[in-house]
Amino acid sequence: MKHSKMTLSAETMNLGFVKKVEQLSGSSVRRCFQCGKCSAGCPMRSFMEHPPNRIVRLLQLGQFERVLAGRSIWYCASCETCTTRCPNKVDLAAIMDALRKLSWDAQGPSKESLVQLANRLFIDNIRTYGRQYEMRLAAVFNLKSGKLLKDFMLGPSLFTKGKLKVFHKKNRNIGEIERIFSRIEELRRKGEAT
Amino acid sequence: MTPAKNILNYSYYPGCSLHASAKEYDESTRGLFKALKIGLHEVPDWLCCGATPAHNVDELLSLSLCAKNLELSNQVDGDLAVACAACFSRLKVTQHRLAENEEKRHQVAYALDAPLALDKPVKHLLEILATDFGLDRLAAAVQKPLSGLKVACYYGCLLTRPPDVPELDDCEDPSIMERVIGATGAETVSWSHRMECCGANFTLSRPGVVLKLSGEILASAKRGGADCIMVACPLCHGNLDIRQKEIEEASGRHYGMPVFYMTQLLALAAGVSTSKLGFGSMMVSPVSLLKEKGLL
Amino acid sequence: MHTDKVKHDFEPKIVALVCTWCTYAGADLAGTSRMQYPPNVRVVKFPCTGRIDPVFILRAFQKGADGVLVSGCHPGDCHYMAGNFHARRRFAAFRKLLEFVGVDLSRLQFSWVSAAEGGKWVEMVTELTERVRQLGPLTEFRELELAEQWSGATLTTPELKEAYQAI
Amino acid sequence: MNKTARKYESAALADEGYWTSVSQAIRQEAVRLLEQGAVAGVVGYIAGRRTGTAMPVVAATPDQAKELIFSPACVNNLALYLTKAKKEVRAKGKLAIVAKGCDLRALAGLLGESQLKREDVYIIGIACAGVYGAHADRSQPLCDATIARKCRECTVREPTDTDLVAGTLPALPALEPLEAQELARLEAMTPQERWAFWKEHFSRCIRCLACRQICPFCFCEQCLCDRNRPQSVETTPRPAGNTAWHIVRAMHLAGRCGGCAECERVCPMDIPLNLLNRKMAKELKELYDYEAGLTPQEKGPLTEYKEDDDESFIK
Amino acid sequence: MSRIGVFVCHCGENISRTVDVEKVAAEAGRLFGVAYTCDYKYMCSDPGQNLLKKAVAEHKLEGIVVAACSPRMHEKTFRNAAKAAGVNPFLCEMANIREHCSWVHEDRDEATAKAIDIVTMMVERVKRNKKLQPITVPVTKKALIIGGGIAGIQSALDIADSGHQVVLVEREPSIGGHMAQLSETFPTLDCSQCIMTPKMVDVVNHPNITLHTYAEIEAVEGYIGNFQVKVRKKARSVDMAKCTGCGVCMAKCPQKKIPNSFDKNLGFRPAIYVPFPQAVPNTPVIDRENCTWFKTGKCGVCQKVCGPGAVDYTQEDEIVVEQVGAVVVATGFQLYDIGPKPAGSAIEGYGEFGYGTIPDVIDGLTFERLASASGPTGGKIVRPSDGAEPKSVVFVQCVGSRAREKGISYCSKICCMYTAKHTMLYKHKVHDGQAYVFFMDARTPGKGYDEFWRRSIEEEEAVYIRGMVSRLYQKGDKVVVMGSDVHIGVQVEIEADLVVLATAVQPREGADTLAQKLGISYDKYHFYSEAHAKLRPVECATAGIYLAGACQGPKDIPDTVSQASAAAAKVMTLFARNELEREPIVAKVNERFCVGCLACRKVCPYGAVEEKEIRDRSGNLIKVVAYVNPGVCGGCGTCQATCPSKSVELDGYTDEQIMAMIEAL
């Protein structure tokens, strides 16, 4: 797909998708003139198949499948370097958030599952406990990603250093937290939020 | 000098990490503020800010969680002091985004089932120390000058970025960490990777990323002639300290570079008992370095 | 540059044939910038390198110059548009001729020095002076100047020798 | 000057029939031109009084034209007679001229330098097998031993751009390029050796200026070297002035010389002057891909330029 | 015998610190011909100059050497002082013992010795200096403008408004040039004709402007201030004095199907025509190649219907001779044609774009005519093939430009902007259409230009694709565009309704021929060469000839108008004087010795050398020699270095002067 020929026409360019991204991110996509500064400073560039500037370029051409199919958006570290230095005030970090949201909602057209899994667990933790418990997060991640022994060597030392808590309790206001989650879901169901 | 504001009082949002992997950050922060006679009162029932994973896939959730925290913070007097760079960033971004976007404001208000109360000033510890408390007073409070200690101040991504949000310092050439630690007599080194990304939360999902990026940071600090690195973010600390041994193994280079939370060093200088600074929790032990410099 | 002045046994004479718009101005700039260079050079100003006849170079060597520097505007910068282009060809041919006749070309330097290149002027003069100093005085032309047409030694036949002696 | 022992072949390079046919063709055309009044005279050669010699002539009548010949003794470059230096010849009106390849190059040069208009001259080109060298034994036919050095490496035996070509070139063997060899020998020398070589030659120069007189390109009315305000070149025959003269002469001929080597032929002191001319021609060919040819050129290599000419010698 | 005065300046301490000025003066005094020497603290000061003047009077000095700073600093000062003292200024020279001596050396002995040498050289030179008189040339205060596009019009109006006479010569039947063909102009999108036609009318009504349309330059002779120009006025077949411009002839002409080149052949015109309705002058011409009368001798309708009897089939070309003092060349440009080129042309066409055979592939100027409200479609954008409204239009930039392969390595400069403009015009007229632009770089340096370009992308939603198009081909009624987006490294294919090529800007055909007539130089593309790329951008190297507009290089309207006004200002500067005075550093030919080989003419960068015939009293040609026109000579001296017999000499830099300096060593 990455190298296949692209036929451009009013039909093949999904400009509605681009509008959605612009709306979610609050940032213009067309402003970008491909100077490449975002990719030049991106710490994650070497891990991405589409460098950040190419993501924007694909958006300009309405090629959302190509964008979402890649791993690149999941390899963004949200370090905001691109947004900070963009000469055109394109908020690429926010565009990345928007793209991940759209990809997330579309239930994983991307092959990148590990980052998505970590995110999912992280958010689930918040819903369940109100706060983050790193031990639990790591353990469940390893369990679910099938990498049972990942960071196995780190565990004991972290434990002895008092960095991992085995026991954790739920927030007192866990009900209010659950309400936030469910009300957001409700908004989405009603189509009042994206 | 400035008679006003002699007594400072803050509400405190530690964030999840400071209750777990970054407990030494929490301990030393409390110790330091006590020594400086600055009031610090933890917000009851605070919840996770959502951090990167939440805004990565669900901005509305992220905004709502932070808005909830801001609401909760009103239970306690004083501006909201935040230690974790990521929490700080999320709280500030939330204030920012909701201020400029009415639609999102309505959505969040609905999610919280309460009118929004977002106005409490959110301040990072650095700002409190450098501006509210003042560098002069900080210098005056030093009991054990850190002279001779060469510190590489590491800002990471979120303390200063994006440019118009944290408003902590110049987003490309900040100096607030250097100024604060400089008040203790420590020597700060000039180095290249002060603001490069450490790999952040890929530590869980893609540790290889962290090994590469944090490795470059350690190498840069070494080149800069630093004895140690000072950070203000638990995630950065985790990547640079906890994963340092792995980085050394992967790169075949030895660093042995202690990574301090800023409050650990400040509290040390302010004469807080070393037992309360959590040096024992650090994976790369600072003991020999501090002894060598006559600080232990 | 010359704070530790060394007295040399041999001070070469260097003649510089320069155009007024670029190199002469470049030498002026070296002056206003107070750069230092060996005092061996004597400047002859021309409107353009295009005006510099190879005969002048020859004449300078004949009249005692140990080295000759010819310098003008960089190609494309000629005040007269094309003078230096013509000069470039003329000099390219002339130096080949001199070389063929047996003149050591390291005594003849061509350069482009613009009005902004005071430093390059200093470099050119210094380099040529030092190089010629190493080579020593240019004796070939001087010997010619002193030589007469006939000396008995070059006469090969007895008849000619006899005739020469009779004169 | 090459004194290395060499065995010269004395077999004739062209048979008698060739010389006769060339002479015939010249005569026939010259007579026709004069009879028709197309030209006022024909510059050509007639036989000298001694055998094996020839001399230039301006044939003004058909009868005189019947005397015209072409033989190995026809060494002179007749282009000389058309320059302003020989005004009395030009004054006669339109002329025809007999021209060997090397003479043709001189004619092309003169045309290019506005000394001659093509319509004022009728050119009878010669398919030329070569002529005698300066010290040739003229009792022998034109052969390896007697042919002029310039002819050994001639590249213009077949004339072009002429009004008529006289004769057909016989098949000629390749001859050893003595002049090129001598040039290579000199080039291989150190500068000191070359200086010594030329110093020896130039110091023998007696400044008779025959080289200048015979040269078709030395058509200046006032030679730079005769000037005394300023005196660019010392006029007395001392080594310094001689050296300057020969350098200036070579420089002035650079890019113009047609290679007829008349200067060298007439030099009473046997100075190898054509080597200088050959050298300059070679350099200009290498630098600017210029060669003196049979067709007049608008500009010579030293009166034109390209923006990207070599300047590796300039700092 | 000369009587030379040597004045050695201390320049405060600038010279005297390292040079023993007294010694220099004393040594100079020993030189043969030196009658007076002195040294003084500041020679350039008033007392210093007075000292010089006094010494000239007292010692009857005939030549002056001032040993001081660089002549570039004070030569003028001392030459004026010499002049005031009654010495020809060219007998005063400066010996540069400051910039070339005292400032660059530290050793006092060495610097002093060098200063003495420098003074000696200058003394020897001055002995041989000749008295020179400034050269004066009269100025004819009338300007010729070649080309009646916006450049020529602007120059003509500016010069005419300053009160000087102007002759404007235009090749076409009407002035207006390319600007009259444009629809709107960037970056403001105002209508081209709306701003152009008033200026055209101003030209024709201006009392100081003589307009020759349908005319060409035949020959130019002379030099700055004194040109003689022959203008060929082509036979119009209509008497301009009688014609009222009523247009009946055009309406009645039976021959109506002649493609109108003004409309890029999209529309038709009769054989008797004005190229466009707003033409100035509004007098028709008969296109004799297509007129039935001229082809067959039958018809004559226009003559019959013409009320004033202006149609005149017998008219012949007329040669008008104009005397002018300055020339502004404003011949403009033409667009590169992608079609196959006739044999012998250096520039190839575009086979990969179908050599111009695909009807819906047009050039930018054609698009202008389509978009123009006064154009053949009344401003409706349609496909030439079937008149349908194109829903997708692909614009391709850099066609021919920046393509060394095509022999054009330069950037045409205007295409980025006009293509952006085209996308906007298109979107304004076809709201549901999509514009695509293939570009290599977007070059938008100009006030408001980048913003304009960005607007086309951000607001008009033109899709810009970085990369050159590889090929165009017809597929049904579509043109398939094969391109690539180099940012993402993906091939792109678009089926377009219309393709607009931004073809390269080239000089007008025949630019070289005109240059030869004018004696000005041009580059390998035939753009005219300015005297200095940075500092003399509107002047030709040939004095008195100035350049305006795209004939000098691709240019947009604002730049063209600026240059046109600048050229006009140069002309007015020239016309502010009755006579031109110039430094007499010019070459002179010694006619006695010149043999007319004309090598000097071959190397002269100014074209100042001409042939001159020397005749005896009865008119017989004695010889042809070179002649240097002092009005044109720039004074470089390349001729002298080239002349074998030194029969041409540059005043002020004669061989004698230079040899004397070399020998003084």
PDB file of N, CA, C and O in Angstrom, chain C residues 69-111:
ATOM      1  N   LEU C  69      53.759  39.249 -10.351  1.00  0.00           N
ATOM      2  CA  LEU C  69      52.397  38.885  -9.990  1.00  0.00           C
ATOM      3  C   LEU C  69      51.447  39.645 -10.910  1.00  0.00           C
ATOM      4  O   LEU C  69      51.582  40.849 -11.070  1.00  0.00           O
ATOM      5  N   VAL C  70      50.530  38.920 -11.533  1.00  0.00           N
ATOM      6  CA  VAL C  70      49.535  39.568 -12.381  1.00  0.00           C
ATOM      7  C   VAL C  70      48.173  39.266 -11.776  1.00  0.00           C
ATOM      8  O   VAL C  70      47.858  38.105 -11.515  1.00  0.00           O
ATOM      9  N   SER C  71      47.410  40.295 -11.506  1.00  0.00           N
ATOM     10  CA  SER C  71      46.175  40.039 -10.777  1.00  0.00           C
ATOM     11  C   SER C  71      45.071  40.994 -11.199  1.00  0.00           C
ATOM     12  O   SER C  71      45.306  42.167 -11.471  1.00  0.00           O
ATOM     13  N   GLY C  72      43.859  40.478 -11.250  1.00  0.00           N
ATOM     14  CA  GLY C  72      42.706  41.298 -11.641  1.00  0.00           C
ATOM     15  C   GLY C  72      41.423  40.774 -11.049  1.00  0.00           C
ATOM     16  O   GLY C  72      41.441  40.023 -10.073  1.00  0.00           O
ATOM     17  N   CYS C  73      40.340  41.176 -11.694  1.00  0.00           N
ATOM     18  CA  CYS C  73      39.017  40.826 -11.178  1.00  0.00           C
ATOM     19  C   CYS C  73      38.704  39.359 -11.455  1.00  0.00           C
ATOM     20  O   CYS C  73      39.120  38.808 -12.467  1.00  0.00           O
ATOM     21  N   HIS C  74      37.930  38.785 -10.590  1.00  0.00           N
ATOM     22  CA  HIS C  74      37.442  37.428 -10.834  1.00  0.00           C
ATOM     23  C   HIS C  74      36.614  37.405 -12.120  1.00  0.00           C
ATOM     24  O   HIS C  74      35.982  38.403 -12.458  1.00  0.00           O
ATOM     25  N   PRO C  75      36.602  36.250 -12.800  1.00  0.00           N
ATOM     26  CA  PRO C  75      35.803  36.170 -14.018  1.00  0.00           C
ATOM     27  C   PRO C  75      34.355  36.560 -13.707  1.00  0.00           C
ATOM     28  O   PRO C  75      33.797  36.151 -12.693  1.00  0.00           O
ATOM     29  N   GLY C  76      33.803  37.366 -14.594  1.00  0.00           N
ATOM     30  CA  GLY C  76      32.429  37.801 -14.377  1.00  0.00           C
ATOM     31  C   GLY C  76      32.340  39.116 -13.617  1.00  0.00           C
ATOM     32  O   GLY C  76      31.308  39.749 -13.604  1.00  0.00           O
ATOM     33  N   ASP C  77      33.445  39.515 -12.974  1.00  0.00           N
ATOM     34  CA  ASP C  77      33.403  40.755 -12.197  1.00  0.00           C
ATOM     35  C   ASP C  77      34.091  41.907 -12.906  1.00  0.00           C
ATOM     36  O   ASP C  77      34.227  42.986 -12.347  1.00  0.00           O
ATOM     37  N   CYS C  78      34.576  41.655 -14.128  1.00  0.00           N
ATOM     38  CA  CYS C  78      35.350  42.696 -14.801  1.00  0.00           C
ATOM     39  C   CYS C  78      34.517  43.963 -14.977  1.00  0.00           C
ATOM     40  O   CYS C  78      33.370  43.900 -15.425  1.00  0.00           O
ATOM     41  N   HIS C  79      35.101  45.075 -14.623  1.00  0.00           N
ATOM     42  CA  HIS C  79      34.444  46.364 -14.788  1.00  0.00           C
ATOM     43  C   HIS C  79      34.123  46.611 -16.263  1.00  0.00           C
ATOM     44  O   HIS C  79      33.182  47.318 -16.590  1.00  0.00           O
ATOM     45  N   TYR C  80      34.952  46.052 -17.106  1.00  0.00           N
ATOM     46  CA  TYR C  80      34.761  46.222 -18.552  1.00  0.00           C
ATOM     47  C   TYR C  80      34.151  44.965 -19.164  1.00  0.00           C
ATOM     48  O   TYR C  80      34.292  44.710 -20.347  1.00  0.00           O
ATOM     49  N   MET C  81      33.569  44.153 -18.348  1.00  0.00           N
ATOM     50  CA  MET C  81      32.842  42.948 -18.722  1.00  0.00           C
ATOM     51  C   MET C  81      33.718  41.796 -19.156  1.00  0.00           C
ATOM     52  O   MET C  81      33.585  40.692 -18.645  1.00  0.00           O
ATOM     53  N   ALA C  82      34.630  42.036 -20.108  1.00  0.00           N
ATOM     54  CA  ALA C  82      35.304  40.884 -20.698  1.00  0.00           C
ATOM     55  C   ALA C  82      36.815  41.019 -20.726  1.00  0.00           C
ATOM     56  O   ALA C  82      37.496  40.127 -21.208  1.00  0.00           O
ATOM     57  N   GLY C  83      37.357  42.114 -20.204  1.00  0.00           N
ATOM     58  CA  GLY C  83      38.806  42.319 -20.285  1.00  0.00           C
ATOM     59  C   GLY C  83      39.573  41.164 -19.673  1.00  0.00           C
ATOM     60  O   GLY C  83      40.539  40.662 -20.245  1.00  0.00           O
ATOM     61  N   ASN C  84      39.117  40.701 -18.515  1.00  0.00           N
ATOM     62  CA  ASN C  84      39.866  39.636 -17.853  1.00  0.00           C
ATOM     63  C   ASN C  84      39.728  38.295 -18.565  1.00  0.00           C
ATOM     64  O   ASN C  84      40.602  37.443 -18.465  1.00  0.00           O
ATOM     65  N   PHE C  85      38.619  38.129 -19.292  1.00  0.00           N
ATOM     66  CA  PHE C  85      38.489  36.878 -20.062  1.00  0.00           C
ATOM     67  C   PHE C  85      39.534  36.825 -21.179  1.00  0.00           C
ATOM     68  O   PHE C  85      40.153  35.784 -21.420  1.00  0.00           O
ATOM     69  N   HIS C  86      39.720  37.965 -21.860  1.00  0.00           N
ATOM     70  CA  HIS C  86      40.742  38.010 -22.900  1.00  0.00           C
ATOM     71  C   HIS C  86      42.122  37.831 -22.285  1.00  0.00           C
ATOM     72  O   HIS C  86      42.969  37.105 -22.813  1.00  0.00           O
ATOM     73  N   ALA C  87      42.329  38.513 -21.151  1.00  0.00           N
ATOM     74  CA  ALA C  87      43.626  38.435 -20.487  1.00  0.00           C
ATOM     75  C   ALA C  87      43.931  36.994 -20.102  1.00  0.00           C
ATOM     76  O   ALA C  87      45.053  36.520 -20.260  1.00  0.00           O
ATOM     77  N   ARG C  88      42.911  36.298 -19.623  1.00  0.00           N
ATOM     78  CA  ARG C  88      43.121  34.923 -19.158  1.00  0.00           C
ATOM     79  C   ARG C  88      43.700  34.049 -20.269  1.00  0.00           C
ATOM     80  O   ARG C  88      44.636  33.290 -20.065  1.00  0.00           O
ATOM     81  N   ARG C  89      43.158  34.192 -21.481  1.00  0.00           N
ATOM     82  CA  ARG C  89      43.672  33.393 -22.601  1.00  0.00           C
ATOM     83  C   ARG C  89      45.080  33.809 -22.962  1.00  0.00           C
ATOM     84  O   ARG C  89      45.958  32.995 -23.231  1.00  0.00           O
ATOM     85  N   ARG C  90      45.276  35.132 -22.999  1.00  0.00           N
ATOM     86  CA  ARG C  90      46.579  35.663 -23.385  1.00  0.00           C
ATOM     87  C   ARG C  90      47.649  35.154 -22.428  1.00  0.00           C
ATOM     88  O   ARG C  90      48.715  34.706 -22.832  1.00  0.00           O
ATOM     89  N   PHE C  91      47.336  35.192 -21.135  1.00  0.00           N
ATOM     90  CA  PHE C  91      48.335  34.762 -20.149  1.00  0.00           C
ATOM     91  C   PHE C  91      48.532  33.254 -20.184  1.00  0.00           C
ATOM     92  O   PHE C  91      49.639  32.757 -20.011  1.00  0.00           O
ATOM     93  N   ALA C  92      47.454  32.539 -20.409  1.00  0.00           N
ATOM     94  CA  ALA C  92      47.564  31.080 -20.487  1.00  0.00           C
ATOM     95  C   ALA C  92      48.549  30.706 -21.584  1.00  0.00           C
ATOM     96  O   ALA C  92      49.404  29.830 -21.409  1.00  0.00           O
ATOM     97  N   ALA C  93      48.460  31.401 -22.725  1.00  0.00           N
ATOM     98  CA  ALA C  93      49.358  31.105 -23.839  1.00  0.00           C
ATOM     99  C   ALA C  93      50.773  31.583 -23.517  1.00  0.00           C
ATOM    100  O   ALA C  93      51.765  30.874 -23.733  1.00  0.00           O
ATOM    101  N   PHE C  94      50.865  32.780 -22.948  1.00  0.00           N
ATOM    102  CA  PHE C  94      52.187  33.367 -22.737  1.00  0.00           C
ATOM    103  C   PHE C  94      53.005  32.563 -21.729  1.00  0.00           C
ATOM    104  O   PHE C  94      54.202  32.369 -21.893  1.00  0.00           O
ATOM    105  N   ARG C  95      52.353  32.074 -20.695  1.00  0.00           N
ATOM    106  CA  ARG C  95      53.135  31.338 -19.702  1.00  0.00           C
ATOM    107  C   ARG C  95      53.633  30.011 -20.281  1.00  0.00           C
ATOM    108  O   ARG C  95      54.714  29.537 -19.935  1.00  0.00           O
ATOM    109  N   LYS C  96      52.851  29.456 -21.199  1.00  0.00           N
ATOM    110  CA  LYS C  96      53.318  28.236 -21.854  1.00  0.00           C
ATOM    111  C   LYS C  96      54.553  28.534 -22.688  1.00  0.00           C
ATOM    112  O   LYS C  96      55.493  27.728 -22.754  1.00  0.00           O
ATOM    113  N   LEU C  97      54.544  29.706 -23.316  1.00  0.00           N
ATOM    114  CA  LEU C  97      55.685  30.098 -24.136  1.00  0.00           C
ATOM    115  C   LEU C  97      56.917  30.297 -23.252  1.00  0.00           C
ATOM    116  O   LEU C  97      58.012  29.790 -23.556  1.00  0.00           O
ATOM    117  N   LEU C  98      56.714  31.020 -22.159  1.00  0.00           N
ATOM    118  CA  LEU C  98      57.848  31.246 -21.257  1.00  0.00           C
ATOM    119  C   LEU C  98      58.399  29.925 -20.745  1.00  0.00           C
ATOM    120  O   LEU C  98      59.600  29.710 -20.673  1.00  0.00           O
ATOM    121  N   GLU C  99      57.495  29.041 -20.416  1.00  0.00           N
ATOM    122  CA  GLU C  99      57.920  27.743 -19.903  1.00  0.00           C
ATOM    123  C   GLU C  99      58.753  27.017 -20.950  1.00  0.00           C
ATOM    124  O   GLU C  99      59.784  26.415 -20.657  1.00  0.00           O
ATOM    125  N   PHE C 100      58.319  27.135 -22.194  1.00  0.00           N
ATOM    126  CA  PHE C 100      59.009  26.450 -23.286  1.00  0.00           C
ATOM    127  C   PHE C 100      60.395  27.035 -23.521  1.00  0.00           C
ATOM    128  O   PHE C 100      61.316  26.347 -23.939  1.00  0.00           O
ATOM    129  N   VAL C 101      60.493  28.321 -23.249  1.00  0.00           N
ATOM    130  CA  VAL C 101      61.794  28.955 -23.438  1.00  0.00           C
ATOM    131  C   VAL C 101      62.699  28.657 -22.238  1.00  0.00           C
ATOM    132  O   VAL C 101      63.903  28.858 -22.305  1.00  0.00           O
ATOM    133  N   GLY C 102      62.111  28.178 -21.166  1.00  0.00           N
ATOM    134  CA  GLY C 102      62.930  27.751 -20.050  1.00  0.00           C
ATOM    135  C   GLY C 102      62.834  28.647 -18.825  1.00  0.00           C
ATOM    136  O   GLY C 102      63.689  28.587 -17.940  1.00  0.00           O
ATOM    137  N   VAL C 103      61.783  29.472 -18.766  1.00  0.00           N
ATOM    138  CA  VAL C 103      61.613  30.318 -17.584  1.00  0.00           C
ATOM    139  C   VAL C 103      60.859  29.511 -16.529  1.00  0.00           C
ATOM    140  O   VAL C 103      59.910  28.805 -16.840  1.00  0.00           O
ATOM    141  N   ASP C 104      61.346  29.615 -15.289  1.00  0.00           N
ATOM    142  CA  ASP C 104      60.714  28.899 -14.193  1.00  0.00           C
ATOM    143  C   ASP C 104      59.392  29.583 -13.859  1.00  0.00           C
ATOM    144  O   ASP C 104      59.365  30.714 -13.384  1.00  0.00           O
ATOM    145  N   LEU C 105      58.290  28.871 -14.110  1.00  0.00           N
ATOM    146  CA  LEU C 105      56.973  29.514 -13.957  1.00  0.00           C
ATOM    147  C   LEU C 105      56.609  29.790 -12.511  1.00  0.00           C
ATOM    148  O   LEU C 105      55.651  30.507 -12.237  1.00  0.00           O
ATOM    149  N   SER C 106      57.362  29.235 -11.582  1.00  0.00           N
ATOM    150  CA  SER C 106      57.002  29.544 -10.197  1.00  0.00           C
ATOM    151  C   SER C 106      57.362  30.986  -9.844  1.00  0.00           C
ATOM    152  O   SER C 106      57.040  31.459  -8.763  1.00  0.00           O
ATOM    153  N   ARG C 107      58.014  31.678 -10.754  1.00  0.00           N
ATOM    154  CA  ARG C 107      58.282  33.102 -10.526  1.00  0.00           C
ATOM    155  C   ARG C 107      57.168  33.990 -11.066  1.00  0.00           C
ATOM    156  O   ARG C 107      57.219  35.204 -10.934  1.00  0.00           O
ATOM    157  N   LEU C 108      56.223  33.382 -11.737  1.00  0.00           N
ATOM    158  CA  LEU C 108      55.156  34.160 -12.363  1.00  0.00           C
ATOM    159  C   LEU C 108      53.816  33.669 -11.816  1.00  0.00           C
ATOM    160  O   LEU C 108      53.453  32.516 -12.007  1.00  0.00           O
ATOM    161  N   GLN C 109      53.155  34.545 -11.087  1.00  0.00           N
ATOM    162  CA  GLN C 109      51.902  34.144 -10.466  1.00  0.00           C
ATOM    163  C   GLN C 109      50.745  34.946 -11.043  1.00  0.00           C
ATOM    164  O   GLN C 109      50.845  36.172 -11.166  1.00  0.00           O
ATOM    165  N   PHE C 110      49.675  34.238 -11.394  1.00  0.00           N
ATOM    166  CA  PHE C 110      48.451  34.921 -11.809  1.00  0.00           C
ATOM    167  C   PHE C 110      47.411  34.706 -10.723  1.00  0.00           C
ATOM    168  O   PHE C 110      47.355  33.645 -10.118  1.00  0.00           O
ATOM    169  N   SER C 111      46.604  35.717 -10.486  1.00  0.00           N
ATOM    170  CA  SER C 111      45.561  35.513  -9.480  1.00  0.00           C
ATOM    171  C   SER C 111      44.382  36.430  -9.754  1.00  0.00           C
ATOM    172  O   SER C 111      44.491  37.424 -10.477  1.00  0.00           O
TER     173      SER C 111
END
